[in-house]
């Protein structure tokens, strides 16, 4: 069951990082590790979490420290190097009822959960998951993602390089 849960977390496009009481990384899903790649916005080095900017790192560390002290949650934006898109970083303290689950999974001292979301990826779902769950074609899944992100028919048609009638059909 634990393996299946990690597999699900790895399929998300939102980053998930779990920190212990000393702010060390004890788990990072695939998306979080990609945000921590050399060209990414984060640095996941030697079990620690930082950014490429000292001011953003101070802000992130402040949020982590507040969560470690039990603050409900805090958020910040973080620019992606190169293109300037913004990531949304949400830092929350662990709820006591969840601590036992992490202890059972061998993640002792879990204290802080960090979520990283690419604002350009509003749903955080890969098209493949929609295709499988709802038996959609790739084109239908792309239209569904565009529509669910708030795009109008005209916007989705332009974005996907399809006609408005095709968007309506899908």
Short mmCIF file of C-alpha atoms in Angstrom, two decimals:
data_model
loop_
_atom_site.label_atom_id
_atom_site.label_comp_id
_atom_site.label_asym_id
_atom_site.label_seq_id
_atom_site.Cartn_x
_atom_site.Cartn_y
_atom_site.Cartn_z
CA UNK A 1 0.00 0.00 0.00
CA UNK A 2 2.81 2.39 0.86
CA UNK A 3 4.49 1.66 -2.46
CA UNK A 4 1.24 2.42 -4.28
CA UNK A 5 0.89 5.71 -2.41
CA UNK A 6 4.41 6.76 -3.42
CA UNK A 7 3.65 5.77 -7.01
CA UNK A 8 0.60 8.04 -6.99
CA UNK A 9 2.61 10.91 -5.51
CA UNK A 10 5.25 10.45 -8.21
CA UNK A 11 2.62 10.82 -10.95
CA UNK A 12 1.50 14.25 -9.73
CA UNK A 13 2.85 17.31 -11.51
CA UNK A 14 2.79 19.18 -8.20
CA UNK A 15 5.91 18.80 -6.11
CA UNK A 16 5.61 17.23 -2.66
CA UNK A 17 8.45 17.41 -0.15
CA UNK A 18 8.35 16.12 3.41
CA UNK A 19 10.77 17.59 5.93
CA UNK A 20 11.68 16.31 9.39
CA UNK A 21 11.93 18.31 12.63
CA UNK A 22 15.41 19.52 11.65
CA UNK A 23 14.16 20.68 8.20
CA UNK A 24 15.93 17.83 6.41
CA UNK A 25 14.29 16.28 3.35
CA UNK A 26 12.94 12.82 4.09
CA UNK A 27 10.84 12.47 0.91
CA UNK A 28 10.52 14.28 -2.42
CA UNK A 29 8.30 13.11 -5.27
CA UNK A 30 9.36 13.14 -8.92
CA UNK A 31 7.95 16.61 -9.63
CA UNK A 32 9.75 18.08 -6.62
CA UNK A 33 12.99 16.47 -7.76
CA UNK A 34 12.49 17.97 -11.23
CA UNK A 35 12.00 21.43 -9.66
CA UNK A 36 15.30 20.68 -7.90
CA UNK A 37 17.16 19.80 -11.11
CA UNK A 38 20.13 22.06 -12.00
CA UNK A 39 17.89 24.26 -14.19
CA UNK A 40 15.01 24.17 -11.67
CA UNK A 41 13.88 26.72 -9.11
CA UNK A 42 14.83 24.68 -6.03
CA UNK A 43 17.98 23.13 -4.66
CA UNK A 44 17.58 19.74 -3.01
CA UNK A 45 21.10 19.14 -1.76
CA UNK A 46 22.42 17.10 1.15
CA UNK A 47 18.94 16.62 2.53
CA UNK A 48 18.33 20.39 2.63
CA UNK A 49 15.93 22.60 0.71
CA UNK A 50 16.91 26.00 -0.68
CA UNK A 51 16.57 28.11 -3.83
CA UNK A 52 18.98 29.78 -6.24
CA UNK A 53 18.28 33.15 -4.63
CA UNK A 54 19.35 34.05 -1.10
CA UNK A 55 16.26 36.24 -0.56
CA UNK A 56 13.90 33.45 -1.69
CA UNK A 57 15.80 30.93 0.43
CA UNK A 58 15.39 33.18 3.51
CA UNK A 59 11.66 33.48 2.79
CA UNK A 60 11.32 29.71 2.32
CA UNK A 61 13.29 28.97 5.50
CA UNK A 62 11.09 31.42 7.41
CA UNK A 63 7.96 29.57 6.22
CA UNK A 64 9.49 26.20 7.12
CA UNK A 65 10.48 27.41 10.57
CA UNK A 66 6.98 28.80 11.18
CA UNK A 67 5.46 25.45 10.13
CA UNK A 68 7.87 23.60 12.43
CA UNK A 69 6.57 25.78 15.28
CA UNK A 70 3.00 24.77 14.37
CA UNK A 71 1.79 27.64 12.18
CA UNK A 72 -1.08 26.51 9.96
CA UNK A 73 0.48 27.33 6.57
CA UNK A 74 2.32 29.93 4.56
CA UNK A 75 2.87 30.55 0.88
CA UNK A 76 5.31 32.26 -1.44
CA UNK A 77 5.97 32.54 -5.16
CA UNK A 78 9.24 31.42 -6.65
CA UNK A 79 10.40 32.31 -10.18
CA UNK A 80 11.65 29.57 -12.47
CA UNK A 81 15.12 30.47 -13.74
CA UNK A 82 15.17 31.39 -17.39
CA UNK A 83 11.52 31.95 -18.25
CA UNK A 84 10.26 33.87 -15.20
CA UNK A 85 7.15 31.72 -14.70
CA UNK A 86 6.15 31.57 -11.07
CA UNK A 87 5.86 28.50 -8.90
CA UNK A 88 3.57 28.63 -5.88
CA UNK A 89 5.13 27.14 -2.76
CA UNK A 90 2.82 26.20 0.11
CA UNK A 91 4.40 25.17 3.42
CA UNK A 92 2.24 23.48 6.06
CA UNK A 93 2.85 21.83 9.40
CA UNK A 94 2.01 18.16 9.72
CA UNK A 95 -1.27 17.33 11.41
CA UNK A 96 -0.90 15.07 14.42
CA UNK A 97 -3.26 12.47 12.95
CA UNK A 98 -0.95 12.07 9.93
CA UNK A 99 2.26 11.64 11.94
CA UNK A 100 1.50 8.00 12.74
CA UNK A 101 1.12 7.17 9.05
CA UNK A 102 4.54 8.62 8.27
CA UNK A 103 6.10 6.84 11.25
CA UNK A 104 4.63 3.56 9.96
CA UNK A 105 6.22 4.28 6.58
CA UNK A 106 9.63 4.71 8.20
CA UNK A 107 9.59 8.51 7.99
CA UNK A 108 10.18 9.37 11.61
CA UNK A 109 9.99 12.95 12.81
CA UNK A 110 7.91 14.18 9.85
CA UNK A 111 7.13 17.80 10.61
CA UNK A 112 6.62 19.95 7.51
CA UNK A 113 4.97 19.38 4.14
CA UNK A 114 6.01 21.54 1.18
CA UNK A 115 3.84 21.67 -1.96
CA UNK A 116 5.20 23.20 -5.17
CA UNK A 117 2.73 24.01 -7.93
CA UNK A 118 3.49 25.41 -11.37
CA UNK A 119 0.88 28.15 -11.86
CA UNK A 120 0.89 27.44 -15.61
CA UNK A 121 -0.24 23.87 -14.87
CA UNK A 122 -3.53 24.68 -13.17
CA UNK A 123 -4.77 21.15 -12.63
CA UNK A 124 -1.57 19.35 -11.93
CA UNK A 125 -2.83 16.27 -13.75
CA UNK A 126 -1.09 14.66 -16.68
CA UNK A 127 -3.36 14.06 -19.68
CA UNK A 128 -2.51 10.34 -19.46
CA UNK A 129 -4.32 10.05 -16.13
CA UNK A 130 -7.49 11.57 -17.59
CA UNK A 131 -7.20 9.31 -20.61
CA UNK A 132 -7.07 6.23 -18.42
CA UNK A 133 -9.67 7.32 -15.86
CA UNK A 134 -12.30 8.49 -18.36
CA UNK A 135 -11.34 6.49 -21.46
CA UNK A 136 -10.53 9.64 -23.43
CA UNK A 137 -8.35 10.07 -26.47
CA UNK A 138 -5.28 12.26 -26.09
CA UNK A 139 -7.05 15.09 -27.94
CA UNK A 140 -10.12 14.80 -25.70
CA UNK A 141 -7.95 14.85 -22.58
CA UNK A 142 -6.14 17.98 -23.74
CA UNK A 143 -9.47 19.71 -24.39
CA UNK A 144 -10.74 18.61 -20.97
CA UNK A 145 -7.65 20.04 -19.28
CA UNK A 146 -7.97 23.32 -21.18
CA UNK A 147 -11.68 23.61 -20.34
CA UNK A 148 -11.19 22.75 -16.68
CA UNK A 149 -8.49 25.39 -16.36
CA UNK A 150 -11.04 28.03 -17.31
CA UNK A 151 -10.24 28.49 -21.00
CA UNK A 152 -13.13 29.50 -23.23
CA UNK A 153 -13.86 27.53 -26.40
CA UNK A 154 -12.03 30.15 -28.45
CA UNK A 155 -9.04 30.18 -26.07
CA UNK A 156 -8.84 26.38 -26.02
CA UNK A 157 -9.03 26.29 -29.84
CA UNK A 158 -6.16 28.76 -30.13
CA UNK A 159 -4.13 27.08 -27.41
CA UNK A 160 -4.52 23.60 -28.94
CA UNK A 161 -4.46 24.74 -32.58
CA UNK A 162 -7.90 23.25 -33.24
CA UNK A 163 -11.13 24.68 -34.58
CA UNK A 164 -13.82 25.84 -32.12
CA UNK A 165 -16.13 23.16 -33.55
CA UNK A 166 -13.59 20.45 -32.76
CA UNK A 167 -13.31 21.77 -29.21
CA UNK A 168 -17.12 21.63 -28.88
CA UNK A 169 -17.19 18.08 -30.23
CA UNK A 170 -14.54 16.88 -27.76
#
